[in-house]
Amino acid sequence: MKLQRKSGLRALAVGAVAVSGALMLTACGSDDNSGTDTAGDSSKAPTSSSSIKCADKGGQLLASGSSAQQNAMDAWVRNYMQACNGAQINYKASSSGEGIIDFNNGTDGFAGSDSPLKPEEVEASKKVCTDGTGISIPMVGGPIAIGYNVSGVDNLVLDAPTLAKIFDSKITKWDDAAIKKLNPDAKLPSTKIQTFHRQDESGTTDNLTKYFNGAAKDAWPYEHAKAWAGKGGQSAAKSSGVAAQVKQVNGSIGYFELSYATANSIKTVKVDTGASAPVEATADNASAGIAQAKVVGTGADLALDMSAAYVTKADNAYPIVLVTYEIACDKGNKAETLPLVKSFLGYTASEEGQSILSEAGYAPLPAEIATKVRSAVAALA
């Protein structure tokens, strides 16, 4: 999940290392988090703020799940623990599925997930949410960048059908007529296109293919899924692996959270959405894309329908986006952890908490959605 400088990513890495002993964070799961591998100057790391409203009592809060949001969690946990003496937040980055299992087994105070709860997961949550149910609270947004490496091409525009055909090996040369039409002024070589996709099951893949399903259904004949279904291409492990291959191989193209493109100085595709100008993958543009989404959850649940984002023609709205959620009980949270859950998630949803997302390679929630999120967190019981 940006337009941040490389030093910003490095700074967050140091922040993560500084608290790694207390957090016991792991780096495995369906989405990669190795953007924190780039250590560097910690002077840019976010600092704690007295505006954080700490829980009356400290204690320990366990959480786990989506590693797509780990860089954001690293920064949030660091800031919160610096501001709130006696509080220990332990977020284990594993995978969305594992986080939900842990939550529904009563292990965690909340879970991170790159998709809202499925009906069967909601039903299972009732066993641990006394007189309540698990709800999906959007918290972290971000653009999925399409990174490319083509010698002599510094500005590349593609649209959804062309991207889908490239990733399904239906377009195989960089000077294909469809690419030329979108880039009339570019000197496109006849180089063979080498696509790279995720080897592991990934929420990033799932969200990219949701975009293809929504914006290029005729060109992408597969259902969206965490496992790659397109024909041809080469696989690489996690977003870091895909980014490394794109950086090294001339003629290549791949997809990953924007932070990987920024950290590796990889050029990214501008997407022709039908807006007045092609849209670049940036935090602000991703937030504008997410703003097209609709809340479809009922009651306190804030699950989002992203389909309008995929086909938006709004200016400066980037359409290839993902949203990760925090899963919590609307009612029936454990009494010993509820104050800390509400305090911590209250901080992450606050203007201050959301403001640091751009530094970590993500997109802040649009104002309308953020307001609903803050209300949902405040109402947890």
XYZ file of C-alpha atoms in Angstrom:
381
model
C 0.000 0.000 0.000
C 3.136 5.708 -2.142
C 4.166 8.995 -2.695
C 6.356 9.012 0.387
C 10.086 9.376 0.153
C 12.327 6.396 0.517
C 13.675 7.817 3.752
C 10.181 7.751 5.189
C 9.965 4.020 4.632
C 13.365 3.557 6.157
C 12.328 5.537 9.166
C 9.317 3.379 9.775
C 11.520 0.331 9.535
C 13.639 1.641 12.357
C 10.535 2.362 14.373
C 9.482 -1.242 13.907
C 12.891 -2.542 14.941
C 12.923 -0.349 18.035
C 9.850 -2.061 19.432
C 10.301 -5.482 17.847
C 11.181 -7.123 21.125
C 7.958 -5.964 22.741
C 5.777 -6.506 19.715
C 7.126 -9.887 18.603
C 5.970 -9.062 15.078
C 6.379 -11.749 12.444
C 6.689 -11.227 8.725
C 4.724 -13.975 7.068
C 1.342 -14.386 5.473
C -0.597 -13.728 2.335
C 0.641 -10.176 1.880
C 4.242 -9.153 2.120
C 5.554 -6.696 4.650
C 9.228 -6.678 3.841
C 9.096 -3.023 2.944
C 10.373 -2.646 6.473
C 13.593 -4.367 5.432
C 15.127 -1.035 4.463
C 16.666 0.263 7.653
C 17.863 3.839 7.881
C 17.606 7.181 9.602
C 15.103 7.134 12.445
C 14.894 10.909 12.645
C 11.913 10.876 10.260
C 9.937 8.319 12.220
C 6.561 9.459 13.533
C 6.689 10.697 17.085
C 4.225 10.178 19.890
C 1.643 12.825 20.623
C -0.009 13.969 23.826
C -3.310 14.102 21.942
C -3.535 10.299 22.055
C -6.278 9.395 24.530
C -4.857 6.483 26.489
C -6.968 3.860 28.209
C -7.419 4.448 31.942
C -5.475 1.284 32.615
C -2.642 -0.207 30.609
C -2.333 -3.894 30.040
C -1.623 -6.113 27.072
C -3.589 -6.279 23.837
C -3.047 -9.136 21.404
C -4.003 -8.796 17.753
C -3.055 -10.474 14.499
C -3.891 -10.736 10.830
C -3.255 -8.913 7.558
C 0.392 -8.174 6.897
C -0.642 -5.704 4.184
C -1.184 -3.171 6.964
C 1.888 -4.019 9.023
C 3.864 -0.867 8.194
C 0.921 1.212 9.395
C 0.568 -0.934 12.524
C 4.273 -0.581 13.264
C 3.975 3.201 13.289
C 0.694 3.273 15.210
C 1.882 0.833 17.875
C 5.131 2.715 18.336
C 3.358 6.049 18.787
C 0.711 4.647 21.093
C 3.123 2.803 23.354
C 5.330 5.875 23.654
C 2.340 7.984 24.678
C 0.636 5.453 26.959
C 2.801 4.052 29.730
C 1.880 0.544 30.790
C 0.198 -0.367 27.495
C 1.593 -3.164 25.360
C 0.161 -3.772 21.886
C 1.224 -7.004 20.216
C 0.146 -7.162 16.548
C 1.334 -10.350 14.844
C 1.384 -9.958 11.065
C 0.329 -13.337 9.720
C -2.543 -13.348 7.227
C -6.140 -12.186 7.143
C -7.448 -15.726 7.466
C -5.239 -16.553 10.426
C -6.139 -13.313 12.154
C -9.860 -13.988 11.850
C -9.376 -17.536 13.145
C -7.453 -16.193 16.153
C -10.127 -13.588 16.797
C -12.971 -16.094 16.554
C -11.089 -18.419 18.893
C -11.061 -15.646 21.498
C -7.283 -15.178 21.364
C -7.151 -11.598 20.069
C -8.780 -8.316 20.990
C -9.055 -7.464 17.289
C -7.883 -8.854 13.959
C -6.634 -7.275 10.735
C -8.176 -8.427 7.462
C -7.849 -7.353 3.837
C -11.493 -8.326 3.249
C -14.644 -7.861 5.345
C -15.945 -10.831 7.315
C -17.732 -13.537 5.365
C -21.181 -14.648 6.611
C -19.784 -17.834 8.106
C -17.085 -15.856 9.910
C -19.689 -13.485 11.302
C -21.641 -16.481 12.601
C -18.515 -17.950 14.207
C -17.773 -14.633 15.921
C -20.955 -14.875 17.972
C -19.252 -17.507 20.119
C -16.753 -14.935 21.429
C -18.786 -11.714 21.148
C -21.204 -12.051 24.057
C -24.640 -10.852 22.884
C -22.904 -9.309 19.882
C -21.159 -10.106 16.630
C -17.932 -9.451 14.806
C -17.891 -6.339 12.635
C -15.574 -5.094 9.892
C -14.125 -1.611 10.439
C -12.137 -0.153 7.508
C -8.929 1.434 8.745
C -6.150 1.393 6.135
C -6.428 2.221 2.444
C -3.827 2.098 -0.271
C -3.049 1.998 -3.969
C -1.878 -1.130 -5.743
C 0.786 0.149 -8.100
C 1.526 -1.357 -11.490
C 5.292 -1.143 -11.732
C 7.196 -1.480 -14.991
C 10.750 -1.510 -16.328
C 11.000 -0.641 -20.022
C 14.169 1.057 -21.239
C 13.489 4.470 -22.700
C 9.906 4.660 -21.429
C 9.467 7.006 -18.486
C 5.756 7.726 -18.799
C 3.389 4.832 -19.486
C -0.402 4.928 -19.643
C -2.538 1.782 -19.668
C -6.230 1.110 -19.182
C -8.019 -1.791 -17.500
C -8.603 -3.987 -20.587
C -5.008 -3.539 -21.750
C -3.628 -4.323 -18.302
C -5.812 -7.423 -18.033
C -4.660 -8.662 -21.450
C -1.016 -8.019 -20.569
C -1.295 -10.000 -17.328
C -3.124 -12.814 -19.138
C -0.451 -13.002 -21.887
C -2.852 -11.851 -24.608
C -0.634 -8.820 -25.267
C 2.998 -9.893 -25.411
C 5.054 -7.056 -26.950
C 5.563 -3.518 -25.694
C 4.899 -2.063 -29.152
C 1.495 -3.736 -29.386
C -1.117 -1.570 -31.118
C -3.242 -1.291 -27.964
C -0.310 0.103 -25.959
C 0.705 2.425 -28.807
C -2.800 3.870 -28.966
C -2.624 4.833 -25.295
C 0.941 6.178 -25.604
C 1.179 7.915 -29.003
C 4.272 9.937 -28.049
C 6.249 7.135 -26.409
C 9.089 5.278 -28.137
C 7.859 1.787 -27.394
C 10.334 -1.024 -28.122
C 9.432 -4.401 -29.599
C 10.720 -5.988 -26.394
C 8.781 -8.984 -25.136
C 6.641 -8.246 -22.098
C 7.625 -10.202 -18.999
C 4.861 -10.189 -16.396
C 5.411 -11.025 -12.748
C 2.686 -12.072 -10.326
C 2.472 -13.284 -6.751
C 3.513 -16.866 -6.070
C 1.727 -16.952 -2.726
C -1.964 -16.370 -2.106
C -2.383 -12.675 -1.566
C -4.951 -10.040 -0.779
C -3.054 -7.828 -3.206
C -3.779 -10.308 -5.996
C -7.390 -10.581 -4.873
C -7.897 -6.825 -5.014
C -6.139 -6.445 -8.372
C -8.337 -9.137 -9.888
C -11.432 -7.543 -8.337
C -10.440 -4.465 -10.333
C -10.099 -6.550 -13.495
C -13.495 -8.153 -12.835
C -15.066 -4.753 -12.398
C -13.345 -2.698 -15.091
C -12.271 -5.285 -17.683
C -14.553 -8.291 -17.347
C -14.397 -9.154 -21.044
C -10.603 -9.183 -20.958
C -10.249 -11.092 -17.653
C -12.255 -14.341 -17.769
C -11.417 -15.449 -14.226
C -13.056 -14.833 -10.876
C -11.148 -12.673 -8.438
C -9.101 -14.736 -5.992
C -6.048 -14.596 -3.761
C -4.389 -17.240 -5.952
C -3.168 -16.070 -9.373
C -5.231 -17.405 -12.292
C -3.820 -15.572 -15.319
C -1.938 -17.405 -18.062
C 1.818 -17.196 -18.490
C 4.139 -14.873 -16.672
C 6.489 -15.698 -13.827
C 5.784 -15.829 -10.130
C 7.715 -14.369 -7.233
C 7.270 -14.640 -3.488
C 5.462 -11.737 -1.853
C 5.370 -8.131 -2.994
C 9.071 -7.725 -2.294
C 9.877 -10.556 -4.685
C 7.702 -9.183 -7.472
C 9.199 -5.720 -7.047
C 12.740 -7.123 -7.078
C 12.102 -8.926 -10.368
C 10.556 -5.879 -12.017
C 13.500 -3.745 -10.926
C 15.977 -6.218 -12.420
C 14.305 -7.333 -15.672
C 14.015 -5.030 -18.663
C 10.624 -5.355 -20.328
C 8.905 -6.383 -17.107
C 5.689 -5.387 -15.381
C 4.191 -6.418 -12.030
C 1.944 -5.276 -9.187
C 2.583 -4.461 -5.539
C 1.759 -1.927 -2.849
C 3.045 1.509 -3.813
C 5.618 1.544 -1.009
C 7.604 -1.123 -2.868
C 7.698 0.952 -6.033
C 8.857 3.999 -4.082
C 11.477 2.119 -2.079
C 12.904 0.493 -5.223
C 12.613 3.525 -7.542
C 10.331 1.598 -9.884
C 8.285 3.558 -12.405
C 4.525 3.110 -12.151
C 1.748 3.037 -14.720
C -0.783 5.844 -14.960
C -4.265 4.437 -15.444
C -6.600 5.723 -18.139
C -9.975 5.582 -16.406
C -11.855 7.838 -18.787
C -11.177 10.848 -16.547
C -9.843 14.082 -18.025
C -6.276 12.804 -17.524
C -4.632 9.451 -16.702
C -4.422 8.868 -12.956
C -1.177 8.255 -11.086
C -0.880 5.889 -8.124
C -0.560 8.232 -5.141
C -1.977 8.299 -1.627
C -4.293 11.221 -2.365
C -5.531 9.659 -5.589
C -6.129 6.335 -3.846
C -8.155 8.091 -1.144
C -10.245 9.678 -3.895
C -10.773 6.237 -5.411
C -11.796 4.713 -2.086
C -14.233 7.600 -1.616
C -16.290 6.079 -4.433
C -16.970 2.995 -2.289
C -20.281 2.435 -0.520
C -20.867 1.073 2.966
C -22.895 -2.129 2.604
C -22.542 -3.479 6.130
C -25.533 -3.351 8.447
C -25.684 -1.889 11.935
C -22.210 -1.111 13.224
C -20.563 -3.117 10.427
C -18.824 -0.900 7.857
C -17.973 -3.409 5.118
C -17.395 -1.568 1.841
C -18.514 -2.336 -1.684
C -15.573 -1.184 -3.822
C -17.150 -1.846 -7.226
C -17.793 1.848 -7.937
C -14.121 2.620 -7.269
C -12.994 0.206 -9.976
C -15.000 1.928 -12.723
C -14.863 5.532 -11.542
C -14.151 8.259 -14.075
C -13.714 10.932 -11.414
C -10.649 13.103 -11.911
C -7.658 12.124 -9.785
C -9.368 8.966 -8.465
C -7.008 5.985 -8.684
C -9.073 2.819 -9.211
C -6.739 -0.038 -8.211
C -7.071 0.143 -4.448
C -7.366 -2.055 -1.411
C -8.793 -1.480 2.051
C -7.831 -3.440 5.130
C -10.186 -3.786 8.076
C -9.945 -4.210 11.822
C -12.295 -6.930 13.087
C -13.808 -6.431 16.541
C -16.978 -7.276 18.466
C -19.687 -4.634 18.319
C -20.787 -5.916 21.757
C -19.336 -8.483 24.084
C -15.665 -7.548 23.891
C -13.647 -8.872 26.819
C -13.874 -6.468 29.756
C -10.138 -6.651 30.419
C -9.174 -5.598 26.871
C -12.107 -3.423 25.746
C -10.684 -0.104 27.051
C -7.386 -0.725 25.265
C -9.097 -1.834 22.037
C -11.242 1.313 21.979
C -8.353 3.588 22.890
C -5.921 2.136 20.361
C -8.407 1.884 17.464
C -9.667 5.326 18.401
C -6.144 6.601 17.822
C -5.663 4.738 14.522
C -8.970 6.150 13.234
C -8.270 9.688 14.434
C -7.067 12.479 12.196
C -3.651 12.154 13.784
C -3.522 8.400 13.267
C -4.695 8.597 9.676
C -2.304 11.454 8.891
C 0.764 9.234 9.200
C -0.477 6.697 6.644
C 0.972 8.569 3.688
C 4.430 8.312 5.265
C 3.982 4.544 5.497
C 2.900 4.039 1.887
C -0.858 3.981 2.435
C -3.867 6.219 1.833
C -5.862 7.879 4.619
C -9.537 7.007 4.734
C -11.821 9.476 2.949
C -13.426 11.911 5.409
C -16.960 10.504 5.132
C -15.838 6.930 5.804
C -13.414 8.013 8.559
C -16.234 9.754 10.422
C -18.299 6.559 10.415
C -15.278 4.540 11.533
C -14.697 6.798 14.525
C -18.318 6.448 15.552
C -18.151 2.663 15.233
C -15.017 2.448 17.373
C -16.479 4.739 20.035
C -19.578 2.532 20.248
C -17.693 -0.735 20.855
C -18.952 -2.371 24.039
